[in-house]
mmCIF file with all atom_site columns, C-alpha atoms in Angstrom:
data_model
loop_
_atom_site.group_PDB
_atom_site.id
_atom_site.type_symbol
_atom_site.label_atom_id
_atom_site.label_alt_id
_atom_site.label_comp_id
_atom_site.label_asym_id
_atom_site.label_entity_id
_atom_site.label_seq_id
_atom_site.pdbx_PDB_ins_code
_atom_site.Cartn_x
_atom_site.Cartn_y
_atom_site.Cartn_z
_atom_site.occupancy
_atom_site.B_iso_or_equiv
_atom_site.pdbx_formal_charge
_atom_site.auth_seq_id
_atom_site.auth_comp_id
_atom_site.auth_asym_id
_atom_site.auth_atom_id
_atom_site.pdbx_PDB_model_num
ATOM 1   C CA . UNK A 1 1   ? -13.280 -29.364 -6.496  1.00 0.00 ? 79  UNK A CA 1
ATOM 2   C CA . UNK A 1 2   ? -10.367 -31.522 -7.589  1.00 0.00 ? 80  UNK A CA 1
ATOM 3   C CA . UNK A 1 3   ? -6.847  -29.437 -7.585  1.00 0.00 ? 81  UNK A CA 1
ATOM 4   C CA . UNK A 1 4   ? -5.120  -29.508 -10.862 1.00 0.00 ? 82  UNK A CA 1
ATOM 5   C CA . UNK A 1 5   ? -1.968  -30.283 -10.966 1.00 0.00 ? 83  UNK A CA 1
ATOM 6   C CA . UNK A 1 6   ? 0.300   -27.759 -12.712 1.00 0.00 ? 84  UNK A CA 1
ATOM 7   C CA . UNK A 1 7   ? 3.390   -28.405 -14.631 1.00 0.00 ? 85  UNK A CA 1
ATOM 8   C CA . UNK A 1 8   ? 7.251   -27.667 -12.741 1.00 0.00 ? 86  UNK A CA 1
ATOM 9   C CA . UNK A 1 9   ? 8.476   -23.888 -13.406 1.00 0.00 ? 87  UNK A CA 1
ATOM 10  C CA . UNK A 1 10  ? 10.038  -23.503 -16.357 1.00 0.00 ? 88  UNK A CA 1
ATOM 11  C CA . UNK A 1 11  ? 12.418  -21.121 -16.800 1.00 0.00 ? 89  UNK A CA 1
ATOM 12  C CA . UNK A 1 12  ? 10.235  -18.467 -18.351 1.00 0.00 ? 90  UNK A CA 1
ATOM 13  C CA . UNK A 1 13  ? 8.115   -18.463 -15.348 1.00 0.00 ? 91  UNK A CA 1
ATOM 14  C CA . UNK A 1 14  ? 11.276  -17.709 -12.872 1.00 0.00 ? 92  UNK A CA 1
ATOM 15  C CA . UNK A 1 15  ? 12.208  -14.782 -15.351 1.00 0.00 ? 93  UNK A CA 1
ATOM 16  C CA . UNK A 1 16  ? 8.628   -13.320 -15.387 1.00 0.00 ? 94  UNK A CA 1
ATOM 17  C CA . UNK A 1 17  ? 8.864   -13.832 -11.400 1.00 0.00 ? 95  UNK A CA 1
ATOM 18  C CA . UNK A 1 18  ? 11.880  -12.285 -11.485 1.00 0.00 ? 96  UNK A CA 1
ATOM 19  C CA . UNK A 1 19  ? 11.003  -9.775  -14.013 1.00 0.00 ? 97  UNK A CA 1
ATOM 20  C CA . UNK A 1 20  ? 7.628   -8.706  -11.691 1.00 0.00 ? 98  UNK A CA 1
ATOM 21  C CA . UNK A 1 21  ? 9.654   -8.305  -8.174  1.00 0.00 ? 99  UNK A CA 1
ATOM 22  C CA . UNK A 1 22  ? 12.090  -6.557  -9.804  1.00 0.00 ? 100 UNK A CA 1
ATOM 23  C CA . UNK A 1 23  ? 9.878   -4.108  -10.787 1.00 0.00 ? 101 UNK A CA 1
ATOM 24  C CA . UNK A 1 24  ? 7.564   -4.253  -7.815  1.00 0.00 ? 102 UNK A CA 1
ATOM 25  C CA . UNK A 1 25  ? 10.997  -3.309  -5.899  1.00 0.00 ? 103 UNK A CA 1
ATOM 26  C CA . UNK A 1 26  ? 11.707  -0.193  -8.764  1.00 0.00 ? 104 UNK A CA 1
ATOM 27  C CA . UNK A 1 27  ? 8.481   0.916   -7.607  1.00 0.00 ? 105 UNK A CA 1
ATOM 28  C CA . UNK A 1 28  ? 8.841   0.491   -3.726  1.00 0.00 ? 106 UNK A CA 1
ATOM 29  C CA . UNK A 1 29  ? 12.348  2.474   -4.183  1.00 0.00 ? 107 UNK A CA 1
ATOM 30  C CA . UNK A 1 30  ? 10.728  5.057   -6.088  1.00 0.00 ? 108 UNK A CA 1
ATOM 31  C CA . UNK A 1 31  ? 7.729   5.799   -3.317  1.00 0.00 ? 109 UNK A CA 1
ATOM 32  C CA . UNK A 1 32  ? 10.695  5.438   -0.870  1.00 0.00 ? 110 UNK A CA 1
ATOM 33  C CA . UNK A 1 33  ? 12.298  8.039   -2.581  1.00 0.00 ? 111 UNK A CA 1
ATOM 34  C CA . UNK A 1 34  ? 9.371   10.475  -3.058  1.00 0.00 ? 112 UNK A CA 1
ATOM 35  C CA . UNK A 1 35  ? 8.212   10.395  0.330   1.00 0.00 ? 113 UNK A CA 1
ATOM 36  C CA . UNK A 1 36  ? 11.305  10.670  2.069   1.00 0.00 ? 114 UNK A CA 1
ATOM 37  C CA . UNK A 1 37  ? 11.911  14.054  -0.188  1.00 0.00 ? 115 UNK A CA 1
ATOM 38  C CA . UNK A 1 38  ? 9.154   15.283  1.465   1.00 0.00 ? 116 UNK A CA 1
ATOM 39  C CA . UNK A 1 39  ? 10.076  14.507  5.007   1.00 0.00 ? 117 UNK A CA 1
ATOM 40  C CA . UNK A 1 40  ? 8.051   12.269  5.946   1.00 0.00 ? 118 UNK A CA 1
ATOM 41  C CA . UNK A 1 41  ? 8.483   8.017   6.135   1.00 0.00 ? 119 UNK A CA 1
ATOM 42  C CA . UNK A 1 42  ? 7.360   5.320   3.693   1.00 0.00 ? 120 UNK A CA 1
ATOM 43  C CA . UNK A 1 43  ? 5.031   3.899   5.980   1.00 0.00 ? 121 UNK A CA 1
ATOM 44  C CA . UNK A 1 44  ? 3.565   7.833   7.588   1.00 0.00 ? 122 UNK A CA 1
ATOM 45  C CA . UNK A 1 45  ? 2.628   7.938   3.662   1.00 0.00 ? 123 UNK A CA 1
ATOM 46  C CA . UNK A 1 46  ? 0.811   4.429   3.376   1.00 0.00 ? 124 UNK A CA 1
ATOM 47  C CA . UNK A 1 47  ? -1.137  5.313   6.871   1.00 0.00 ? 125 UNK A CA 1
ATOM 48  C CA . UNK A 1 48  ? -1.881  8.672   5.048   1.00 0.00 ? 126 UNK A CA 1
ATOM 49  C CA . UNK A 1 49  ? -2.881  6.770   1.904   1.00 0.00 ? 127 UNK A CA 1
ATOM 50  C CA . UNK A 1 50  ? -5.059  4.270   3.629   1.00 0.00 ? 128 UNK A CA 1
ATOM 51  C CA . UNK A 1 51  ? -6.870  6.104   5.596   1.00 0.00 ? 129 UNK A CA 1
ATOM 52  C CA . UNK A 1 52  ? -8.201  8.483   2.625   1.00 0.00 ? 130 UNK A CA 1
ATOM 53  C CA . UNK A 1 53  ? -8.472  5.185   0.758   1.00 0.00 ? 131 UNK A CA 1
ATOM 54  C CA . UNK A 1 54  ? -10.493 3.618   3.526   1.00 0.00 ? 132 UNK A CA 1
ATOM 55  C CA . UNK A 1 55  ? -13.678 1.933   1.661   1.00 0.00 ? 133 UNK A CA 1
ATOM 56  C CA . UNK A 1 56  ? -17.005 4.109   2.143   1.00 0.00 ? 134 UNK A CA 1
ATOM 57  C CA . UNK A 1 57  ? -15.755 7.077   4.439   1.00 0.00 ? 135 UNK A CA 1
ATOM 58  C CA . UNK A 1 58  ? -12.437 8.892   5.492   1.00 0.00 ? 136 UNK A CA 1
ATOM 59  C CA . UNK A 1 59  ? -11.281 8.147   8.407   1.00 0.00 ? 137 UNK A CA 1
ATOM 60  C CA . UNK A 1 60  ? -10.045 4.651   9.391   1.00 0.00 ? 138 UNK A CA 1
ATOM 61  C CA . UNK A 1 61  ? -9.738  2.546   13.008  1.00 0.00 ? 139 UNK A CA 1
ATOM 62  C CA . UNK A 1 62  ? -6.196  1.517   14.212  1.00 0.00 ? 140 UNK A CA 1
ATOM 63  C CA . UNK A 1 63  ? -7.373  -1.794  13.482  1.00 0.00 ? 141 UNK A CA 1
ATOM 64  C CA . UNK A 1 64  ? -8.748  -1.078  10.316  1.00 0.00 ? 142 UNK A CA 1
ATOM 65  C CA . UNK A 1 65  ? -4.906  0.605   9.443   1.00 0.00 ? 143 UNK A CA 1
ATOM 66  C CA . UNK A 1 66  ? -3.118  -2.637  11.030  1.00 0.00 ? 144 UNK A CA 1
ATOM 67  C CA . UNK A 1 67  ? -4.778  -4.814  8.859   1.00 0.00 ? 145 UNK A CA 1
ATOM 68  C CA . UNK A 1 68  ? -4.283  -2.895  5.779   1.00 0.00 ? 146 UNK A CA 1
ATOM 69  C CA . UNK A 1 69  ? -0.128  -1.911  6.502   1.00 0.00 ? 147 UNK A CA 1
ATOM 70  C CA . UNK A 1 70  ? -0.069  -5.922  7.380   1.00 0.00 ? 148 UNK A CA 1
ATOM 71  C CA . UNK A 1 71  ? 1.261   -4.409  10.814  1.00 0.00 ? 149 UNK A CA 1
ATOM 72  C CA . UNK A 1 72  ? 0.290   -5.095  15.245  1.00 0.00 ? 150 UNK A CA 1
ATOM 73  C CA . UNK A 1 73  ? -1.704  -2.548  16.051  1.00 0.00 ? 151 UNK A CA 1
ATOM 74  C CA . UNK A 1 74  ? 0.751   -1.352  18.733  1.00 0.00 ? 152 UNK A CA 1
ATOM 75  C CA . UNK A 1 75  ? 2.890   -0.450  16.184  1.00 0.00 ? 153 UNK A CA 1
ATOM 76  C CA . UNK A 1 76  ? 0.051   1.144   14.380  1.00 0.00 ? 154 UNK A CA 1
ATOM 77  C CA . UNK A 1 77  ? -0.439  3.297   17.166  1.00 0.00 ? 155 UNK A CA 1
ATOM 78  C CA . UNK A 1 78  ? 2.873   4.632   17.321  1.00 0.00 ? 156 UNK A CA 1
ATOM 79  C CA . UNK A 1 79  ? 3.044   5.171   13.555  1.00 0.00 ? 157 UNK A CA 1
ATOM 80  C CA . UNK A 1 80  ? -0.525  7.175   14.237  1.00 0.00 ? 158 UNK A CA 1
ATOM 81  C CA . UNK A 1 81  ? 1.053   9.242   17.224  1.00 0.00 ? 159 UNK A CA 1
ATOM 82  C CA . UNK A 1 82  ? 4.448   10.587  15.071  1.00 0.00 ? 160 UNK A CA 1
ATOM 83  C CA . UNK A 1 83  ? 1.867   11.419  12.223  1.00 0.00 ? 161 UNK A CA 1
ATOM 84  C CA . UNK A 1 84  ? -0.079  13.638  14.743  1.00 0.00 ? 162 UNK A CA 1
ATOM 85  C CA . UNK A 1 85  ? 2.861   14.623  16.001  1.00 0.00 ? 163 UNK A CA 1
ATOM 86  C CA . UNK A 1 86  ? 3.309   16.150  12.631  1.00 0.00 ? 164 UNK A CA 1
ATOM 87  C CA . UNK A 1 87  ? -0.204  17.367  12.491  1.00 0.00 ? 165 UNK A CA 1
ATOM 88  C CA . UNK A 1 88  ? -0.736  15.266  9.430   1.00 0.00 ? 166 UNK A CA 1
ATOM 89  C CA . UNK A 1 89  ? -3.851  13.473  11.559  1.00 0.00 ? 167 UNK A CA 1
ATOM 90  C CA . UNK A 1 90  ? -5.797  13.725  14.499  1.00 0.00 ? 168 UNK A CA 1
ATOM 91  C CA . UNK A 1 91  ? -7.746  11.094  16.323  1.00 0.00 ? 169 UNK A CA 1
ATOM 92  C CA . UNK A 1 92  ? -11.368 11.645  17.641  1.00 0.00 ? 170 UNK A CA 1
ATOM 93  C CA . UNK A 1 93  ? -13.751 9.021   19.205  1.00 0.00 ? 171 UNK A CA 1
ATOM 94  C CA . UNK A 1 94  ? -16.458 8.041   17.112  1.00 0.00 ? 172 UNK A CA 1
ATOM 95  C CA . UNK A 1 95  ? -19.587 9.475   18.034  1.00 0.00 ? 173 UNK A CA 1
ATOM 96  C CA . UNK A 1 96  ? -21.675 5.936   17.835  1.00 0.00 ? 174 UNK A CA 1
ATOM 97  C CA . UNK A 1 97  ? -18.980 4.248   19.563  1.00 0.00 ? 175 UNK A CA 1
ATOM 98  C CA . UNK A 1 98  ? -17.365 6.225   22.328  1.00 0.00 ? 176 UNK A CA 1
ATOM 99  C CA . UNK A 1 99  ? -15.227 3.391   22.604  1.00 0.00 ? 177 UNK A CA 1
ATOM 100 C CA . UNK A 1 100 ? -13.600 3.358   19.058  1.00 0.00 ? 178 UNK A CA 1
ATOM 101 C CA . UNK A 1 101 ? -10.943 6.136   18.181  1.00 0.00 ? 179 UNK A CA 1
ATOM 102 C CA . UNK A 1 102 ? -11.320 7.043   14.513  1.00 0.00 ? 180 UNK A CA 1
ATOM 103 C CA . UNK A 1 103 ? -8.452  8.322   12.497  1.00 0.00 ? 181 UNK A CA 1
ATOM 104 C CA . UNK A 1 104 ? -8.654  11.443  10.428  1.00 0.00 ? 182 UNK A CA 1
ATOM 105 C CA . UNK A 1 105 ? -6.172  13.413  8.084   1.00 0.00 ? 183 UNK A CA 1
ATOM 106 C CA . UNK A 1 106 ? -6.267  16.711  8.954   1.00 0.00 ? 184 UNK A CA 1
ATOM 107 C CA . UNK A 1 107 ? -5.480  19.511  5.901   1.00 0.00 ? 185 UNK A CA 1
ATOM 108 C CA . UNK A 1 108 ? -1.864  19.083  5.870   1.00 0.00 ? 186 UNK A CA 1
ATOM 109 C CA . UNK A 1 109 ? -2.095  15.514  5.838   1.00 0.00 ? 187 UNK A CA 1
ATOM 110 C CA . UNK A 1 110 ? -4.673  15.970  2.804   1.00 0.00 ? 188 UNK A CA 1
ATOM 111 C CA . UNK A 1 111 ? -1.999  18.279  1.183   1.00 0.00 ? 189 UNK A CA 1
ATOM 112 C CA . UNK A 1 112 ? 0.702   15.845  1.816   1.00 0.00 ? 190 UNK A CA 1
ATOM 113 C CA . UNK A 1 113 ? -0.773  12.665  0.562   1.00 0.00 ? 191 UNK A CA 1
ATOM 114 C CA . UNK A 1 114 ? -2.436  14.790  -2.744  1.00 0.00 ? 192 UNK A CA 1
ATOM 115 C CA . UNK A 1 115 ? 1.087   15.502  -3.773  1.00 0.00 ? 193 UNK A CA 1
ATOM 116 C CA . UNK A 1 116 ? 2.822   12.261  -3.318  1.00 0.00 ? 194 UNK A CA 1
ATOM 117 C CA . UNK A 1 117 ? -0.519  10.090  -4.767  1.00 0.00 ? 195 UNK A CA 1
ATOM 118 C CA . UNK A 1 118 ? -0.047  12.633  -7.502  1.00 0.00 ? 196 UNK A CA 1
ATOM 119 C CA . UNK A 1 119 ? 3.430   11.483  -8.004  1.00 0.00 ? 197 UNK A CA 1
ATOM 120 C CA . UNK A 1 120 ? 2.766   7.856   -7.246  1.00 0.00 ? 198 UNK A CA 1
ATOM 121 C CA . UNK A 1 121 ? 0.080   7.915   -10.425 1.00 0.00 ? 199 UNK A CA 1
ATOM 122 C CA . UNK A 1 122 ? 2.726   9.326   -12.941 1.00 0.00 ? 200 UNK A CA 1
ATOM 123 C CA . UNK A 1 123 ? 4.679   6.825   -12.349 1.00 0.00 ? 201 UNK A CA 1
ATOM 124 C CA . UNK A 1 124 ? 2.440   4.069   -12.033 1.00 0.00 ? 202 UNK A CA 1
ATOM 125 C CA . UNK A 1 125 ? 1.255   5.389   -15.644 1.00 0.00 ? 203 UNK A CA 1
ATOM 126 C CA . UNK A 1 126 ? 4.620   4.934   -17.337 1.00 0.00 ? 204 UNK A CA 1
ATOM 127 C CA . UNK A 1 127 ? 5.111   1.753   -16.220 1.00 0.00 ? 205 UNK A CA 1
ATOM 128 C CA . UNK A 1 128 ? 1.840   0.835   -17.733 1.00 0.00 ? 206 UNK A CA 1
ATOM 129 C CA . UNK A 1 129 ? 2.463   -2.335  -19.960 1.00 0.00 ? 207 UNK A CA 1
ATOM 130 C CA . UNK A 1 130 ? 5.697   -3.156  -18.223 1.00 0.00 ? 208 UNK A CA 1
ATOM 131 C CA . UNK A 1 131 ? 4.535   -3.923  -14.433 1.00 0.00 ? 209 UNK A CA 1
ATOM 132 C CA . UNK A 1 132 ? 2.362   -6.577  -15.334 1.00 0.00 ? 210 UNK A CA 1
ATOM 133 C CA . UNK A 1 133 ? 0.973   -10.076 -13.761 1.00 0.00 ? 211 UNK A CA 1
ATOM 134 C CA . UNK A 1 134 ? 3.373   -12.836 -14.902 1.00 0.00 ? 212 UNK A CA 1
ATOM 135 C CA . UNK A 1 135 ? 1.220   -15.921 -16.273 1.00 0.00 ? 213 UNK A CA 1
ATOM 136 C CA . UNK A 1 136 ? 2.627   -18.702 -14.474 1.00 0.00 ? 214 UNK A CA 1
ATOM 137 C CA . UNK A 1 137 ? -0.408  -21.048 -14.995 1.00 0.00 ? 215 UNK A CA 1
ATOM 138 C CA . UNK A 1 138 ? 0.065   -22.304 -18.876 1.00 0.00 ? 216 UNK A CA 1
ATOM 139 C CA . UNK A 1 139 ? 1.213   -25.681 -19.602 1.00 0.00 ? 217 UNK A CA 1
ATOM 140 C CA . UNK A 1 140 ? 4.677   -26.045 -20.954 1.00 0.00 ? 218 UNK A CA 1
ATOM 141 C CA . UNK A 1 141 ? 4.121   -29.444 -22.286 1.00 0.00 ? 219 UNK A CA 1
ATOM 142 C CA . UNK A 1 142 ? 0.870   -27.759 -25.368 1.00 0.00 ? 220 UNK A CA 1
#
């Protein structure tokens, strides 16, 4: 398939870019915010989050986290010790694979992570309309 060429960035596309991190980063602050309030870290929350949001089941592998916090596995696995640590998890090995360690929020964890999503959708909701997609594909020359 033959790669079309697109027109230079005009300077409505570097507002709209600008426009879309900026609020991406109003966002970020605002989970910062939330979850720190409720003593735990930005990144304890996303473990929380993505291990409840895991596709087809509710527990998650280290792996499985690393790849969805875009983080080495090591570090996963210190990230999934504090949260124990803090009873928010526990892990178990799986009973098909004795060698794989699943991850699984335990009730406080659940607690925790119903609050802040809770919060995180409110917010989410008002900026409905605003956070969008900025089109950057449209030819500035039609």
């Amino acid at each position: 398939m033959p790669s079309r060429s697109l027109p230079p960035l005009a300077k409505d596309d570097f507002a709209a870019l600008s426009e879309f991190r900026y609020q991406m980063r109003r966002f970020e602050r605002f989970s910062e915010d939330a979850v720190q309030a409720r003593g735990i870290t930005p990144l304890q929350y996303l473990l929380l989050l993505h291990i409840k949001g895991f596709p087809g089941r509710d527990w998650a592998t280290v792996g499985e986290l690393a790849e969805r916090l875009q983080a080495k596995p090591h570090g996963v696995v210190a990230l999934v010790t504090r949260c124990e640590a803090a009873g928010l998890v526990a892990r178990q090995v799986s009973d098909v694979d004795r060698r794989r360690v699943e991850v699984h929020l335990l009730p406080p964890g659940e607690a925790m992570l119903a609050q802040l999503a809770e919060l995180h959708r409110a917010e989410l909701l008002s900026l409905d309309g605003i956070f969008t997609i900025p089109k950057l594909l449209r030819d500035h020359h039609e």
